[in-house]
Coordinates of C-alpha atoms and ligand atoms in Angstrom, one line a residue:
X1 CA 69.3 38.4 337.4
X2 CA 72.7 39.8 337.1
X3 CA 73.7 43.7 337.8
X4 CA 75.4 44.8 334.7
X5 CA 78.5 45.7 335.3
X6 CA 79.3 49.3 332.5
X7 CA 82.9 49.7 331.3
X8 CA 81.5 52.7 328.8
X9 CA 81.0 54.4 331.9
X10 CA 84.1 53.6 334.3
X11 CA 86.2 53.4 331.3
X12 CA 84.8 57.6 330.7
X13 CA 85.2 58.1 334.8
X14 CA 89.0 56.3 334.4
X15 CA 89.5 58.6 330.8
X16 CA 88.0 62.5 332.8
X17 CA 91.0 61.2 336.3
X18 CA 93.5 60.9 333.7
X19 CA 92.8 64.0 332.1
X20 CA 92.2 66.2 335.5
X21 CA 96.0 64.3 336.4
X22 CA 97.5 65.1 333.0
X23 CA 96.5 68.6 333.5
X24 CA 97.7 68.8 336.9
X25 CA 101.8 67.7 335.3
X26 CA 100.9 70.5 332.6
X27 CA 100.9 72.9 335.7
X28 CA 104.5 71.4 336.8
X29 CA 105.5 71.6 333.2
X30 CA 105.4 68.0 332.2
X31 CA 103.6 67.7 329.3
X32 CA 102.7 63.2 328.5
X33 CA 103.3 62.0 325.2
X34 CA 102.7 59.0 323.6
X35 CA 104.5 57.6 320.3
X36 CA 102.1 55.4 318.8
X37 CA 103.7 52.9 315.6
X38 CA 101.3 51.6 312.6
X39 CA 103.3 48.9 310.2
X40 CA 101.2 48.3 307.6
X41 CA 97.5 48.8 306.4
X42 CA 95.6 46.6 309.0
X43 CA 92.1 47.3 308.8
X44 CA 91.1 46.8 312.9
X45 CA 94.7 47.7 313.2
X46 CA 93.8 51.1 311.9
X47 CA 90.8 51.8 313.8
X48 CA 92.3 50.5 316.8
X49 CA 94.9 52.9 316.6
X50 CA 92.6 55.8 315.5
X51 CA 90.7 55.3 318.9
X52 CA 94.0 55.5 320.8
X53 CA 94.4 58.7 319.0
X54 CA 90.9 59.9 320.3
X55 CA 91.5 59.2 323.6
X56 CA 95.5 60.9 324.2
X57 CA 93.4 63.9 322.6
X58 CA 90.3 63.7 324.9
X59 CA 93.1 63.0 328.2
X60 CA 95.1 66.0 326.9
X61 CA 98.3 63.6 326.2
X62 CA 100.2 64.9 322.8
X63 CA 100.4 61.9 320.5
X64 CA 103.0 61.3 317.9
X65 CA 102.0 59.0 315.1
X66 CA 104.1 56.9 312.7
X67 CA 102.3 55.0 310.1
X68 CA 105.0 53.0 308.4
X69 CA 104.7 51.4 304.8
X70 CA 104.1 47.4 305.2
X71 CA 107.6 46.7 303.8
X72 CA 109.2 48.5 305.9
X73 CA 112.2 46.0 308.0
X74 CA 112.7 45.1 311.3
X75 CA 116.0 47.3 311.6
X76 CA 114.2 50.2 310.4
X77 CA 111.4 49.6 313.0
X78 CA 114.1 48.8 315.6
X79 CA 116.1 52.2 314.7
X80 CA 112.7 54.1 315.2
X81 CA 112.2 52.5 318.4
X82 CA 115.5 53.3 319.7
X83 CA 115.4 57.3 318.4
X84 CA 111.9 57.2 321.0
X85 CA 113.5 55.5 323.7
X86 CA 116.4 58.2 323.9
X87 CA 114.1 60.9 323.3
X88 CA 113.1 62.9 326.2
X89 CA 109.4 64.3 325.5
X90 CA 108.1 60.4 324.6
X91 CA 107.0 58.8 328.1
X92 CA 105.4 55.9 325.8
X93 CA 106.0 53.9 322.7
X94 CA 103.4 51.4 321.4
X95 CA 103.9 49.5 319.1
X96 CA 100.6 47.8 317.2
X97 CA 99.7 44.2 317.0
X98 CA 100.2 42.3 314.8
X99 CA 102.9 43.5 313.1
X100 CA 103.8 42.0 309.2
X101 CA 104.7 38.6 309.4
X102 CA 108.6 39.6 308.3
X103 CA 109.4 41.2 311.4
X104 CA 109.9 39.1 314.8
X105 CA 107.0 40.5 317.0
X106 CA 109.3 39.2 320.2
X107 CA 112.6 41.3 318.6
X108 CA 110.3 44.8 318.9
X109 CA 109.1 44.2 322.0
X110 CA 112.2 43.6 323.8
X111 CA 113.6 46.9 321.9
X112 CA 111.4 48.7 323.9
X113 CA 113.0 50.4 326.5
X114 CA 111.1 49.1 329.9
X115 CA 110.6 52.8 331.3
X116 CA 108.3 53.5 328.2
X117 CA 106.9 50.0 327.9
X118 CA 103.1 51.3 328.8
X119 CA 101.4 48.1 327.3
X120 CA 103.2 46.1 329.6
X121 CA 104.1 43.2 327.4
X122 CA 108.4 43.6 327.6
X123 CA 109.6 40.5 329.7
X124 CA 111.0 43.3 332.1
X125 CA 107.5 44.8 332.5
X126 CA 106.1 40.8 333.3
X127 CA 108.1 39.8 335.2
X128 CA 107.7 42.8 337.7
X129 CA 104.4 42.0 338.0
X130 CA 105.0 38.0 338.7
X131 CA 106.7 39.1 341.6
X132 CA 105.1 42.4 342.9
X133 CA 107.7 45.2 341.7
X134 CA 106.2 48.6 340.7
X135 CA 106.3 48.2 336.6
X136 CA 103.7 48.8 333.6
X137 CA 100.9 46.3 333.1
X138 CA 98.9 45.2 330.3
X139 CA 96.5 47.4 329.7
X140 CA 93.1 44.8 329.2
X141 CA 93.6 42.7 332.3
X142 CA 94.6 46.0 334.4
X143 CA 91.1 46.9 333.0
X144 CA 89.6 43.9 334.3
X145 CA 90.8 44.4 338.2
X146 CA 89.0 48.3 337.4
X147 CA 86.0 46.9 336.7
X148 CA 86.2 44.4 339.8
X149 CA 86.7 46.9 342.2
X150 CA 84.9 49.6 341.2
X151 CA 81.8 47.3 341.1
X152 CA 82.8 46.4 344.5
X153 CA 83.6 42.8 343.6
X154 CA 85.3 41.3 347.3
X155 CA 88.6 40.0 345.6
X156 CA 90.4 38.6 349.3
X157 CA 90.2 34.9 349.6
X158 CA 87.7 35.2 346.4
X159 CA 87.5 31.5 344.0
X160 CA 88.8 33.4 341.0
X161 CA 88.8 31.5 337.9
X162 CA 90.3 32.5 334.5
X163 CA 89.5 30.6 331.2
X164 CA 92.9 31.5 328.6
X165 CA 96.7 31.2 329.2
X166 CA 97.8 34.1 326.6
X167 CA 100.7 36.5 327.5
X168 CA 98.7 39.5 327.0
X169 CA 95.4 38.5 329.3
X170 CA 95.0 35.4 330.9
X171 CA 98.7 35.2 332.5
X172 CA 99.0 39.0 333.7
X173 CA 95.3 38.3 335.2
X174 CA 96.0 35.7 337.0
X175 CA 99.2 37.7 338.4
X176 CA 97.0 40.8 339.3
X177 CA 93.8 38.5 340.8
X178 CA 96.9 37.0 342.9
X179 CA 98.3 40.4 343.9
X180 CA 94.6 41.1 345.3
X181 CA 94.5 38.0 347.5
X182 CA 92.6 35.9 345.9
X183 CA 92.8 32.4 344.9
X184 CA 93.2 32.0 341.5
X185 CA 93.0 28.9 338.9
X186 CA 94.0 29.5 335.4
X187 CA 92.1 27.0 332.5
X188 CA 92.7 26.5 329.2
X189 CA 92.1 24.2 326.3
X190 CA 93.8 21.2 327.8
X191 CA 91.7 21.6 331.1
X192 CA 89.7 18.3 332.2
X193 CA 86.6 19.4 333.0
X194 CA 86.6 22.7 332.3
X195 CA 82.7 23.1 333.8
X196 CA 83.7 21.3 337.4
X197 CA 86.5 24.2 337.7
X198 CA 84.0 27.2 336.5
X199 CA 81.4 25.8 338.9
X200 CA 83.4 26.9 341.7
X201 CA 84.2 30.1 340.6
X202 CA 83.2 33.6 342.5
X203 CA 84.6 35.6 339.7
X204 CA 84.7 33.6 336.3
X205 CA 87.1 35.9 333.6
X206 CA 87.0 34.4 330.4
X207 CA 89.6 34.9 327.8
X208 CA 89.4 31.9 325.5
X209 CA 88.5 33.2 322.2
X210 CA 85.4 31.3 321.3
X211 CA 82.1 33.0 320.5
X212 CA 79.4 32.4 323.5
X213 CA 81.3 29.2 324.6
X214 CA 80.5 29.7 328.1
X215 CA 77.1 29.4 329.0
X216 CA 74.8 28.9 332.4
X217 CA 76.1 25.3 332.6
X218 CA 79.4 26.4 333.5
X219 CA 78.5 29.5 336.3
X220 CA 77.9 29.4 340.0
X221 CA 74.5 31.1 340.7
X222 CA 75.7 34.7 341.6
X223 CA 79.2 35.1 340.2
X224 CA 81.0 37.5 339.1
X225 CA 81.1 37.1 335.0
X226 CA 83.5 39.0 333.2
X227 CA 84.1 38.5 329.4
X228 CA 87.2 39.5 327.8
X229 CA 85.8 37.7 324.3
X230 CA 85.0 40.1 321.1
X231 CA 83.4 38.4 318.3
X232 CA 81.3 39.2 315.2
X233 CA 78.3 37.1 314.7
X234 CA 76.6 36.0 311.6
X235 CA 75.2 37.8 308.5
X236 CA 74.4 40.8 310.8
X237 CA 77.7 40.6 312.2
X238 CA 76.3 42.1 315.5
X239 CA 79.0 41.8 318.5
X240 CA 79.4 39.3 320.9
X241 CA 81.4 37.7 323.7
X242 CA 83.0 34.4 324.9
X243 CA 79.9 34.2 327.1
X244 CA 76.2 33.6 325.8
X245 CA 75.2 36.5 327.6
X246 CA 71.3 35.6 327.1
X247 CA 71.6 32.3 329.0
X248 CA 74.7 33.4 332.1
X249 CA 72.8 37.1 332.7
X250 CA 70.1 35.1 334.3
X251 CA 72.2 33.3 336.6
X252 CA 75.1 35.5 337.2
X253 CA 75.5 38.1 340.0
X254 CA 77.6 40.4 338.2
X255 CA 78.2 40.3 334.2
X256 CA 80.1 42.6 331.7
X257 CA 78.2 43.4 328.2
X258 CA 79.8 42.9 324.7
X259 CA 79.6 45.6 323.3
X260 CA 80.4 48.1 326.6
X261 CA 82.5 46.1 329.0
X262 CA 85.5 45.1 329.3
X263 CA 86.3 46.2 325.4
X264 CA 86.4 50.2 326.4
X265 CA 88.7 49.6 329.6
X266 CA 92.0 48.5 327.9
X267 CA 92.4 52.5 326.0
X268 CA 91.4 54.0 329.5
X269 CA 94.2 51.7 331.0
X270 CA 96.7 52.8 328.3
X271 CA 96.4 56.5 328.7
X272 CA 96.9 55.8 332.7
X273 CA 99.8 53.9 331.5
X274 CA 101.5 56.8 329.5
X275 CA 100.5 59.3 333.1
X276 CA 102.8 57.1 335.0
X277 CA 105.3 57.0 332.5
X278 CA 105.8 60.8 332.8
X279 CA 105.7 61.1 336.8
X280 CA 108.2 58.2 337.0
X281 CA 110.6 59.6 334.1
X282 CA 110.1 63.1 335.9
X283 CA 110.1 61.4 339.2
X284 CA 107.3 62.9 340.7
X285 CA 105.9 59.7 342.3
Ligands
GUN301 N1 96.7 44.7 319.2 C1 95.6 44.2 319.8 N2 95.5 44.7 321.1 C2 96.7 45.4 321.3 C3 97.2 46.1 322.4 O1 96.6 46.1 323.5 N3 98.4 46.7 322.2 C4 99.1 46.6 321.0 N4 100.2 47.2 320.9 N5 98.6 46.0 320.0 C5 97.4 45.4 320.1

């Protein structure tokens, strides 16, 4: 039976170091700030960015919200995004995704200076991290490697296997279970044999987008199971993961719950993103 691994509670342990370190800059007269950009009317877009609120509130980091009409064009967005990135008292600018189908989702990222790029996804900010420079990483699969080690998952010379090939998780994790020693295999849809390459797998992270895809067939008896997945199933539309967590908890060492795992980490990540903004702009590192 597998020790459940709670990102409520190292993502609230991650959140109360962020504040005590935000407080400590306050002393030194830094105060971190965070821009955070709403086009449009997105329902999860909106909550999303409500809970991002919450959180630069709870860490003490001031946040400065734009909530921009749908129409609104891809210059305008670009003009706002270059008033933040030469304005001294914003260490971050996040943008949310997805943004209206009229403006090029690539074009905004890239206008985003690299020094305030805290979710990581500017080409600058990935390609530091493919080959081990200092730079801002996306905030779910930093996340991930929280949970690992604070759970005291051995990552050196570990079988690490992760299911999804996306920008935003499955290639940054595979770059940060590398930058840990371990040996890493990415999968996705094209994979032969998806379950002979699970089977091997110490730590299993899956990213692939498919409610409870993953189930006991596909897990080595004790592994690490983490489950980037969030789904809503059926008429209840109660929560779930990529994993069936009723038929992997039995088998697995080590698994994250959906609700309460992984989901949580990715905010805590972002306001420890927006911290090292300000020490590096102030250079206090
Ligand atoms: N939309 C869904 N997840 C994210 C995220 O992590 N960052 C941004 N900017 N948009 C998102």
């Amino acid at each position: 039976m597998a020790e459940i691994i709670d990102g409520k509670k190292i993502s609230q342990d991650i959140k109360d170091e962020v504040k005590d370190k935000v407080a400590a800059l306050k002393e030194k007269g830094v105060d971190v700030s965070l821009a955070v950009i709403l086009v449009g009317n997105d329902p999860a877009s909106t909550v999303y960015v409500g809970n991002k609120k919450k959180a630069c509130e709870y860490t003490g980091i001031r946040s400065l919200s734009y909530e921009l009409p749908e129409e609104t064009t891809e210059e305008e967005l670009l003009t706002l995004i270059d008033k933040l990135n030469n304005d001294d008292t914003v260490n971050g600018i996040l943008v949310q995704l997805p943004l209206p189908k009229h403006i090029d989702e690539d074009k905004i990222i890239r206008g985003i200076s690299p020094d305030k790029d805290v979710d990581g996804f500017h080409p600058e900010s990935v390609g530091r991290l493919s080959i081990g420079e200092k730079g801002f990483v996306s905030c779910t699969p930093a996340g991930v490697i929280q949970l690992l080690k604070r759970s005291n998952v051995e990552l050196t010379g570990a079988e690490c296997v992760v299911i999804g090939r996306s920008n935003i998780v499955g290639k940054p994790m595979s770059m940060l279970l590398l930058r840990e020693n371990a040996t890493v295999t990415v999968c996705h849809s094209r994979t032969k044999d998806l379950r002979e390459v699970t089977k091997r797998a110490d730590v299993l992270v899956v990213a692939i987008g498919k409610p409870e895809f993953i189930d006991d067939s596909y897990i080595k008896e004790g592994a690490t199971v983490i489950d980037v997945g969030i789904h809503r199933k059926g008429e209840g539309k109660k929560l779930c993961g990529d994993v069936d967590y009723e038929k992997v908890f039995p088998v697995a060492g080590k698994i994250t719950p959906v609700p309460g795992g992984v989901g949580p980490m990715t905010i805590a990540m972002l306001m420890n993103n927006c911290y090292e903004a300000a020490v590096m702009q102030n250079d206090l590192s």
